[in-house]
Short mmCIF file of C-alpha atoms and ligand atoms in Angstrom, two decimals:
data_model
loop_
_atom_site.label_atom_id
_atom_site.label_comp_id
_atom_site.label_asym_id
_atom_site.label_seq_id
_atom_site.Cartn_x
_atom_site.Cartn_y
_atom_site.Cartn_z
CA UNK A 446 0.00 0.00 0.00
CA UNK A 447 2.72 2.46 0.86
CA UNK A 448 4.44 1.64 -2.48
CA UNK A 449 0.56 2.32 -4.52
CA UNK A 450 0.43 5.96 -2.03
CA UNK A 451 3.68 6.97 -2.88
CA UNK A 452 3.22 6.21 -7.02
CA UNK A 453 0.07 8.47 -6.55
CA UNK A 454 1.75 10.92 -4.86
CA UNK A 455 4.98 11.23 -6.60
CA UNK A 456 2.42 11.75 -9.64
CA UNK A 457 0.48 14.19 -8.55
CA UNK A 458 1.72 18.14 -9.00
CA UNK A 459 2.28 19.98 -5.90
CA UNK A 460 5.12 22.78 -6.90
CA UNK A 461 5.37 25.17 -3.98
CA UNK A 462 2.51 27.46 -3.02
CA UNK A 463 0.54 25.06 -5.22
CA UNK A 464 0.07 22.27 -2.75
CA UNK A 465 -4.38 21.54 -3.55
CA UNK A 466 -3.54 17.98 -5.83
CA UNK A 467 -1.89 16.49 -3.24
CA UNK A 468 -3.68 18.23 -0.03
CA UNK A 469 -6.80 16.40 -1.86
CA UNK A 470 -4.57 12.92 -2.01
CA UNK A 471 -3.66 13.39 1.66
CA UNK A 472 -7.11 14.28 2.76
CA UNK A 473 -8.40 10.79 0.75
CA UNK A 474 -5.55 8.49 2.36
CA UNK A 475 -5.44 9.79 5.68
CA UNK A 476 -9.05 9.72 5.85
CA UNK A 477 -9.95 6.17 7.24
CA UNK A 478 -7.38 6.24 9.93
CA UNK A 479 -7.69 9.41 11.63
CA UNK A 480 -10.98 11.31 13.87
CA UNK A 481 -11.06 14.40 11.84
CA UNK A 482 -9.20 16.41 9.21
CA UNK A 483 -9.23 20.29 8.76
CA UNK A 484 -7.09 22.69 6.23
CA UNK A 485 -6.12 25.62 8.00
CA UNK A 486 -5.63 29.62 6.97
CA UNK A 487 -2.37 28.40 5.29
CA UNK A 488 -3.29 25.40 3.50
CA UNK A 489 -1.57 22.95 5.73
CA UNK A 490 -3.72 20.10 6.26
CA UNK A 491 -4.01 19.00 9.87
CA UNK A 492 -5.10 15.28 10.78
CA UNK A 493 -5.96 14.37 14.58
CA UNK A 494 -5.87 10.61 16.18
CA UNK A 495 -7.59 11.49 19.29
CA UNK A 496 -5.68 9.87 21.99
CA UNK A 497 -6.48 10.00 26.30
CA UNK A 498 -6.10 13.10 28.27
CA UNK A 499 -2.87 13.71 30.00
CA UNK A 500 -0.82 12.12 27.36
CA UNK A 501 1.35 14.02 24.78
CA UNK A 502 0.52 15.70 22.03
CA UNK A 503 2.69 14.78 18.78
CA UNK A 504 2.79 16.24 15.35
CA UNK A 505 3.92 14.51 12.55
CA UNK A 506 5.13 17.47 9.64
CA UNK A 507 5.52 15.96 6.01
CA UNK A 508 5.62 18.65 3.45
CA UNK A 509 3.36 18.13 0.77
CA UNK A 510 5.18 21.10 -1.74
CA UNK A 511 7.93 20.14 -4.30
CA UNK A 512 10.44 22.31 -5.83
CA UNK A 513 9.34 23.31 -9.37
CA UNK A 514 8.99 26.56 -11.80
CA UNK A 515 6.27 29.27 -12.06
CA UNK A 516 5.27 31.29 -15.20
CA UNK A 517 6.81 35.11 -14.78
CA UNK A 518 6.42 36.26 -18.67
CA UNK A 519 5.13 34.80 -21.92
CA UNK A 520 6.85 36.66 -24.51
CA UNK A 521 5.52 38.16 -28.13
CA UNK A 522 6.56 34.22 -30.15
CA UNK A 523 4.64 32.43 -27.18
CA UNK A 524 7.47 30.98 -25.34
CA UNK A 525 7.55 31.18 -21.79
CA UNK A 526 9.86 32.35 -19.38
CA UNK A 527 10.04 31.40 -15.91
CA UNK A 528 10.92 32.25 -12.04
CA UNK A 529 12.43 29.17 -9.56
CA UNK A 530 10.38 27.72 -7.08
CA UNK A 531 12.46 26.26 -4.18
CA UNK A 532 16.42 25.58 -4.19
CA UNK A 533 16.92 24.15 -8.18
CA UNK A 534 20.21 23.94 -9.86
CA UNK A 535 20.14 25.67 -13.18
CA UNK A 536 22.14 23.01 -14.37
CA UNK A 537 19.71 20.59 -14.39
CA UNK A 538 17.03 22.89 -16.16
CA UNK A 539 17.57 22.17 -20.09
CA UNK A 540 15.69 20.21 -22.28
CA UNK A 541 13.15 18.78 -19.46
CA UNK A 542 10.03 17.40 -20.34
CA UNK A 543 7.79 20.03 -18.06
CA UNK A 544 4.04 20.53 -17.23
CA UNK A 545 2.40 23.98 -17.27
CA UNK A 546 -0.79 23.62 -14.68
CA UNK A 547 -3.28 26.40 -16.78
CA UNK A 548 -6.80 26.89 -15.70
CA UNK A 549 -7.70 25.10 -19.33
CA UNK A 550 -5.70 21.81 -18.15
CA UNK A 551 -1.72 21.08 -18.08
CA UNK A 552 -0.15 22.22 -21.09
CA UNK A 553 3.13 19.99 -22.20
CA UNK A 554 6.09 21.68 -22.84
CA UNK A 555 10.06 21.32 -23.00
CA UNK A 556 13.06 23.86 -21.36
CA UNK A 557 14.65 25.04 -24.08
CA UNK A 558 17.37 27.24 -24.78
CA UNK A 559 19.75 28.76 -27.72
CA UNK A 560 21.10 25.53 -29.85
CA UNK A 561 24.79 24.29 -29.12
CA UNK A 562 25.61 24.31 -33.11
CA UNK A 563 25.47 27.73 -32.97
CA UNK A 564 26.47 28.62 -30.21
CA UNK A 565 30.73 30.33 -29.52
CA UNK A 566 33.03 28.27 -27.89
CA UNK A 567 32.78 30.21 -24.46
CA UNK A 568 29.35 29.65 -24.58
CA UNK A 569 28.92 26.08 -24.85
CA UNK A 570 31.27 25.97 -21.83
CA UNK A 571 29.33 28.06 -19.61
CA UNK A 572 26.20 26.81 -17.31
CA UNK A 573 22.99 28.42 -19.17
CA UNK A 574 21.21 30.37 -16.44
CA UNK A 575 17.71 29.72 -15.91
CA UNK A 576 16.82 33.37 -17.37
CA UNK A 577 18.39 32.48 -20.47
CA UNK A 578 15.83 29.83 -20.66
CA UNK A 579 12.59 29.51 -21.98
CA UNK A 580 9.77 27.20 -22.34
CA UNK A 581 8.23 25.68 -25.73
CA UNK A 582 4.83 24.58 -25.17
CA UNK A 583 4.04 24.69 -29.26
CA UNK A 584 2.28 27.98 -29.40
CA UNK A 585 2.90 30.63 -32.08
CA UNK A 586 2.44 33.79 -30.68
CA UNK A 587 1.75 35.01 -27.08
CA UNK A 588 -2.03 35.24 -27.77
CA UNK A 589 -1.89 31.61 -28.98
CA UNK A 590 -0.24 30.96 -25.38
CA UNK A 591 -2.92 32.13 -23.46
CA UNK A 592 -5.62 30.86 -25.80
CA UNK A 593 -4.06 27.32 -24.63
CA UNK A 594 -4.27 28.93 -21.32
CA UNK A 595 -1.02 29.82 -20.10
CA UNK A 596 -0.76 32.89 -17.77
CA UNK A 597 1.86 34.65 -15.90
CA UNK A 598 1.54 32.92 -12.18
CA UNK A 599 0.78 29.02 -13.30
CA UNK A 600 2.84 26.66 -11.73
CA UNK A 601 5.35 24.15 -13.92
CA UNK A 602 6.01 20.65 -12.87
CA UNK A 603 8.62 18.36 -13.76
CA UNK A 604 7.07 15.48 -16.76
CA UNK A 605 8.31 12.55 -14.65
CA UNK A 606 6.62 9.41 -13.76
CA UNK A 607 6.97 6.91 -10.97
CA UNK A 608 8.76 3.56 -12.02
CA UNK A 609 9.92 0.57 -9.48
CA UNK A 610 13.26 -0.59 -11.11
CA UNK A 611 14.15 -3.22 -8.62
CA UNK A 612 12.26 -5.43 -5.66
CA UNK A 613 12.64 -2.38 -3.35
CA UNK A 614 14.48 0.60 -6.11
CA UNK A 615 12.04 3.39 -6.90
CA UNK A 616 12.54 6.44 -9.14
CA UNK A 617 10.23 9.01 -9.64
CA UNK A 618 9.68 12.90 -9.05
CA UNK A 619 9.34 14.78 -5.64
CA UNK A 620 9.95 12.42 -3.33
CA UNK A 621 10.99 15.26 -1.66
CA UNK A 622 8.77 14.83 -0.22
CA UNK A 623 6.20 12.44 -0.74
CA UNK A 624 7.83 9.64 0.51
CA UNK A 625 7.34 11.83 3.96
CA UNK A 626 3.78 11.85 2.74
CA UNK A 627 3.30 8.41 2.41
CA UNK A 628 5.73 7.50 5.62
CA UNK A 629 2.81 9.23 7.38
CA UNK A 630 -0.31 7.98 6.03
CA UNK A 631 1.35 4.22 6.17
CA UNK A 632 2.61 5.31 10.18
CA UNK A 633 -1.19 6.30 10.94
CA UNK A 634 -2.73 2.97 9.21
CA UNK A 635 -0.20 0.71 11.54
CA UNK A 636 -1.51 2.84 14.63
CA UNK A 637 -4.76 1.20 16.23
CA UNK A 638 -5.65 3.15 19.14
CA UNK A 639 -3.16 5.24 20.82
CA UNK A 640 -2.79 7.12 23.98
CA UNK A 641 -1.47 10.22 22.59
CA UNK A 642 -3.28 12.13 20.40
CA UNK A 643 -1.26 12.73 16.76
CA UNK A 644 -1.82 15.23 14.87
CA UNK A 645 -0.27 14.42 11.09
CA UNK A 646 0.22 17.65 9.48
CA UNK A 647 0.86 17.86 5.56
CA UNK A 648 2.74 21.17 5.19
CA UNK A 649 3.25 23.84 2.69
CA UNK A 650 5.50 25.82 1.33
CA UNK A 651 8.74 24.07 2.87
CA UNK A 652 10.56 24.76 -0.07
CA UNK A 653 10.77 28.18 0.04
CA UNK A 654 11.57 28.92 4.22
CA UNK A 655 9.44 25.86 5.91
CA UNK A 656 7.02 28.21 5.86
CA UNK A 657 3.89 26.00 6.25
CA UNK A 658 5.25 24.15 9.43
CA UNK A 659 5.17 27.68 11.34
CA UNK A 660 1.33 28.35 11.24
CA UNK A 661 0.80 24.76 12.03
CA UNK A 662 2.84 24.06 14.90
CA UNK A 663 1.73 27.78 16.68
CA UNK A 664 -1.99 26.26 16.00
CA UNK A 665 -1.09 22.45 17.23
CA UNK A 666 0.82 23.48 20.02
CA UNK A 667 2.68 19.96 20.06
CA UNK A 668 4.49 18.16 23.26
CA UNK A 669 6.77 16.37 20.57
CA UNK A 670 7.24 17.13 17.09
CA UNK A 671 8.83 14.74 14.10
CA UNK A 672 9.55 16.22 10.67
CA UNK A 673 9.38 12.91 8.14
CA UNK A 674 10.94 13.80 5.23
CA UNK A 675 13.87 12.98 2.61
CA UNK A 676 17.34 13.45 3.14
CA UNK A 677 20.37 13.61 0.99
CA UNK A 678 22.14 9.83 0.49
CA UNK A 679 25.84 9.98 -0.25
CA UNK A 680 26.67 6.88 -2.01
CA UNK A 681 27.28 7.82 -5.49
CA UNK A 682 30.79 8.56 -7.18
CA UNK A 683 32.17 11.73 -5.97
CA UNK A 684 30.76 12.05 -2.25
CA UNK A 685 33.16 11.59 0.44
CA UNK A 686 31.51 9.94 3.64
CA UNK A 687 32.55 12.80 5.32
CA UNK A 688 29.86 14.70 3.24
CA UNK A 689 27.44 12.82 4.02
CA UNK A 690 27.42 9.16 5.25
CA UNK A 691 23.59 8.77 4.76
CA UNK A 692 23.24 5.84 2.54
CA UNK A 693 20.38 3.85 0.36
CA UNK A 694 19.09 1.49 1.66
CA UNK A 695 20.60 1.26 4.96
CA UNK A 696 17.74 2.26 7.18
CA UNK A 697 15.93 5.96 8.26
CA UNK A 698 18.30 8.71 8.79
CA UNK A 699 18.04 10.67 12.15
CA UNK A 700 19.08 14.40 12.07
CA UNK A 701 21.50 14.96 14.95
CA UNK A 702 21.85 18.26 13.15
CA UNK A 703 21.93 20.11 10.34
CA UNK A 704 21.78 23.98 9.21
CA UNK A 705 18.72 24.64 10.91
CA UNK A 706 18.25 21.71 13.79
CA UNK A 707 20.13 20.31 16.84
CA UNK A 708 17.95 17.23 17.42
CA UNK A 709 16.59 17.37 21.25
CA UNK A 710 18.67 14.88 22.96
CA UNK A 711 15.78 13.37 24.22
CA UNK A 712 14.06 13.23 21.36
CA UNK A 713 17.05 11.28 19.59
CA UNK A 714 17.65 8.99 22.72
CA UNK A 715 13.49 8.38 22.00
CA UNK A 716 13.90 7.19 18.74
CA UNK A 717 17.32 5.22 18.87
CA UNK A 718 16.23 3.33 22.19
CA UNK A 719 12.99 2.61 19.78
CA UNK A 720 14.61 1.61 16.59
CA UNK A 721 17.24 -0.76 18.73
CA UNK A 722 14.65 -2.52 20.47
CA UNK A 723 12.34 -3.28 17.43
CA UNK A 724 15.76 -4.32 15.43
CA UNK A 725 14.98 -1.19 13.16
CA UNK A 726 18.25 0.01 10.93
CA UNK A 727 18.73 3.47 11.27
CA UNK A 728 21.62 5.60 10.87
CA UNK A 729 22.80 8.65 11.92
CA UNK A 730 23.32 12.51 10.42
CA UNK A 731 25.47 15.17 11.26
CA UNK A 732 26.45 18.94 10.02
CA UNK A 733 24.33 18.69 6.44
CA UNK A 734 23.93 22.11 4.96
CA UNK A 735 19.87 22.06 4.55
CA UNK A 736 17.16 21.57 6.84
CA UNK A 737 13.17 20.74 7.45
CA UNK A 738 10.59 21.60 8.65
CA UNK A 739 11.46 19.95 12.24
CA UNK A 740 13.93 23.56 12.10
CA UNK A 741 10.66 25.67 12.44
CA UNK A 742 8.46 23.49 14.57
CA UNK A 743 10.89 23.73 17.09
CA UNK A 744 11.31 27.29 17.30
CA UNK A 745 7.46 27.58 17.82
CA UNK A 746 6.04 29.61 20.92
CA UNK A 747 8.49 28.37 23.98
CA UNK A 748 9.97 25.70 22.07
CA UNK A 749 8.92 21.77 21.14
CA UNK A 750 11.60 19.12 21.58
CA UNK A 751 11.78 18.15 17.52
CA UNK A 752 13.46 15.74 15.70
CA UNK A 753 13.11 13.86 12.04
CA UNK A 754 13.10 10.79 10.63
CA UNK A 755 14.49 11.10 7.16
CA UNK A 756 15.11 8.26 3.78
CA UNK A 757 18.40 9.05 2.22
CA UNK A 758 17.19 9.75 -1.39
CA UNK A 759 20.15 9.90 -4.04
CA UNK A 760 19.57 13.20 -7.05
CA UNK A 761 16.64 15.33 -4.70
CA UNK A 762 16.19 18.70 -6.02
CA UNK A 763 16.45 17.55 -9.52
CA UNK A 764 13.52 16.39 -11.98
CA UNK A 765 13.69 12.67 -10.87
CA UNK A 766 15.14 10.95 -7.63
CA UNK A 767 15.41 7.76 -6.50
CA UNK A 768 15.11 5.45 -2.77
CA UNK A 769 14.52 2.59 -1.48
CA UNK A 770 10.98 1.37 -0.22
CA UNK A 771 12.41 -0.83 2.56
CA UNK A 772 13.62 2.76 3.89
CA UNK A 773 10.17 3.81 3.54
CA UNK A 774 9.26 1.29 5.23
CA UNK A 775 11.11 1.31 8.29
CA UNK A 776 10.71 4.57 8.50
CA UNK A 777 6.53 3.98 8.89
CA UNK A 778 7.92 0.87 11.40
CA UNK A 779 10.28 3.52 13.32
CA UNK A 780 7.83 6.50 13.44
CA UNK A 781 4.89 3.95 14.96
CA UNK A 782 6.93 2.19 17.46
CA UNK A 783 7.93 5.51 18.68
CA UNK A 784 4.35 6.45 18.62
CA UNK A 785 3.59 3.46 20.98
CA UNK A 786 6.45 3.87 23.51
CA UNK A 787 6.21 7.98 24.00
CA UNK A 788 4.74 7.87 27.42
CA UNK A 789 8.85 6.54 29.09
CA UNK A 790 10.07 9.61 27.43
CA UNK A 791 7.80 12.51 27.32
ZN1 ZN B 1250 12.11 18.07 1.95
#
C-alpha cells in the first residue's frame, strides 16, 4: 500500500505554493485512519488521532510542496519564461520534459534554450542560467499561449513518472517529499488506538523557508514534534563519507543536526532506544547544509523538543530521484513504534 500511495503521490503536482492535488490525495488516504481532518488559513492540512487526556501531544510534519517553476512572462513568439520555485540547480534545467498547470488543463512543454551548433566556444562551456531559458509549449504567438491557457503565475512541474526498477528501487519525481507523505499515512494505518493524540500535518511551502510548518505548529501546540521527510544519500561517485554518510538502503536517517536543527537529545535517545529494540536500521546525520521543517516546529512559541526521521534519497532537487521502499518502510515501522512507547520519554 505504501508503495501504490507513494506512485500516486509522486504523480500528482504539488510545486510550492501550489500544494491543492496532493492536499486532496492526503485528505483521501489519511481519511480512514484518523478522527477528523481540517485545512487551515495556510493550507496545511491537519489530521488528529484522538488519543487520552494527560498524554502528549505529537505532530507529525511531512511537506506536501515540491520544488518546481512558475510562469513570470510569456513573450511576443509564445514561449515562456520562468521564475524558480524552491532551491533548483540551473544546471539541471535544459531540455526537461515540463508541465504547465493552466486553468484550461496542463499544457506539455520542454526547457529550451539557444542551440549548441550555434552557439561560440565560451558559450557552450558556460552553465545556461535559468533566465536564459525559456519554455516551448508549441504555441505561435503570445495570444496563442494564453488561448491554450497559459498565464503569468501558473505553476510548472517536472514530466516525470513513478517507475519501481528493482524489488525495493524506486525512481520518480518529488519524493521530496512524498515519501514523507506516504511515511505518514502508512505510520497512521499501523496505529490502532493510541494514547497520545497525533496530529499528522501535511505542510506547505517548505521549499521556500518551511514556511507551512510555522502556522501549524503555533496552531497544534505539540508536546513532541517529528519532521518525516527525505534526506540527501551519499553513495554515489564523488561524495566523500565525510559529506554525508547517509546511505540507500541502509535504514531511516536521524538528524543529529543540520543547518537549521540540533535534534533534542531526548528526542534522539526516544527514537534510537525505539529503533534498537524493534531491530529497526537506522543511521545517523550530522552537520548537512539544509534543513526541514522539524527547524521551524521547534522554534514555535516556547519551544517543542523536535526531531526527524528522514530516507536518504540519491539526485533530490532535480527532476527525478530515487530510494529505497524498505527505507520507507522502516521509517513507517520507526515513526509507529515511537508512537507506541512515548509515554517513558515525554
Ligand atoms: Zn524536503
Amino acid at each position: 500500500m505504501l508503495n501504490e500511495n507513494l506512485e500516486q503521490l509522486s504523480n500528482a503536482c504539488g510545486v510550492t505554493g501550489r500544494e491543492e492535488e496532493v492536499r486532496n490525495l492526503m485528505i483521501k488516504l489519511m481519511k480512514p485512519y484518523v478522527d477528523k481532518i481540517t485545512v487551515d488559513n495556510f493550507d496545511n492540512v491537519i489530521a488528529v488521532k484522538k488519543g487520552k487526556k494527560g498524554f502528549p501531544k505529537v505532530m507529525l510534519a511531512a511537506h506536501m510542496d515540491e520544488i518546481g517553476l512558475m510562469v513570470k512572462t510569456i513573450n511576443k513568439e509564445g514561449f515562456l519564461q520562468f521564475a524558480k520555485m524552491g532551491g533548483i540547480d540551473d544546471r539541471i534545467l535544459l531540455a526537461q520534459k515540463v508541465i504547465v498547470y493552466t486553468k484550461k488543463g496542463p499544457l506539455h512543454g520542454i526547457i529550451g534554450s539557444k542551440p549548441p551548433h550555434i552557439q561560440k566556444e565560451e558559450e557552450r562551456k558556460k552553465i545556461v542560467a535559468y533566465d536564459e531559458l525559456f519554455i516551448d509549449i508549441g504555441a505561435e504567438s503570445r495570444e496563442d499561449a494564453n488561448s491554450m491557457g497559459a498565464t503569468v503565475g501558473d505553476p510548472i512541474g517536472f514530466d516525470v513518472k513513478y517507475v519501481q526498477i528493482g524489488k525495493d528501487t524506486i525512481i520518480g519525481k518529488a519524493f521530496d517529499n512524498r515519501a514523507g507523505c506516504a511515511v505518514m499515512i502508512e505510520t497512521l494505518s499501523q496505529l490502532e488506538k493510541t494514547e497520545c493524540t497525533i496530529f499528522a500535518v501535511g505542510t506547505v511551502q517548505e521549499e521556500v523557508g518551511l514556511r507551512g510548518a510555522g502556522t501549524a505548529a503555533f496552531s497544534v501546540d505539540p508536546d513532541v514534534a517529528l519532521a518525516l521527510d527525505v534526506t540527501v544519500a551519499g553513495d554515489v561517485p564523488g561524495v566523500r563519507e565525510f559529506d554525508t554518510s547517509v546511505k540507500m538502503g541502509k535504514g531511516p536517517a536521524l538528524t543529529v543536526s543540520d543547518s537549521g536543527l540540533i535534534a533534542n537529545p531526548k528526542v534522539l535517545r526516544w527514537l534510537r532506544e525505539v529503533a534498537e529494540n524493534a531491530k529497526i536500521p537506522y543511521q545517523l546525520e550530522t552537520g548537512l547544509l539544509g534543513t526541514t521543517d522539524a527547524a521551524r516546529i521547534s522554534l514555535t512559541r516556547q519551544g517543542v523538543p523536535s526531531g526527524t526521521i528522514c530516507i536518504g534519497t540519491r539526485y533530490i532537487h532535480s527532476p527525478v530521484s530515487m530510494m529505497s521502499l524498505k527505507d520507507a518502510e522502516n521509517s513507517a515501522k520507526l515513526t509507529a513504534a515511537a508512537i507506541r512507547n512515548i509515554k517513558k520519554y515525554f
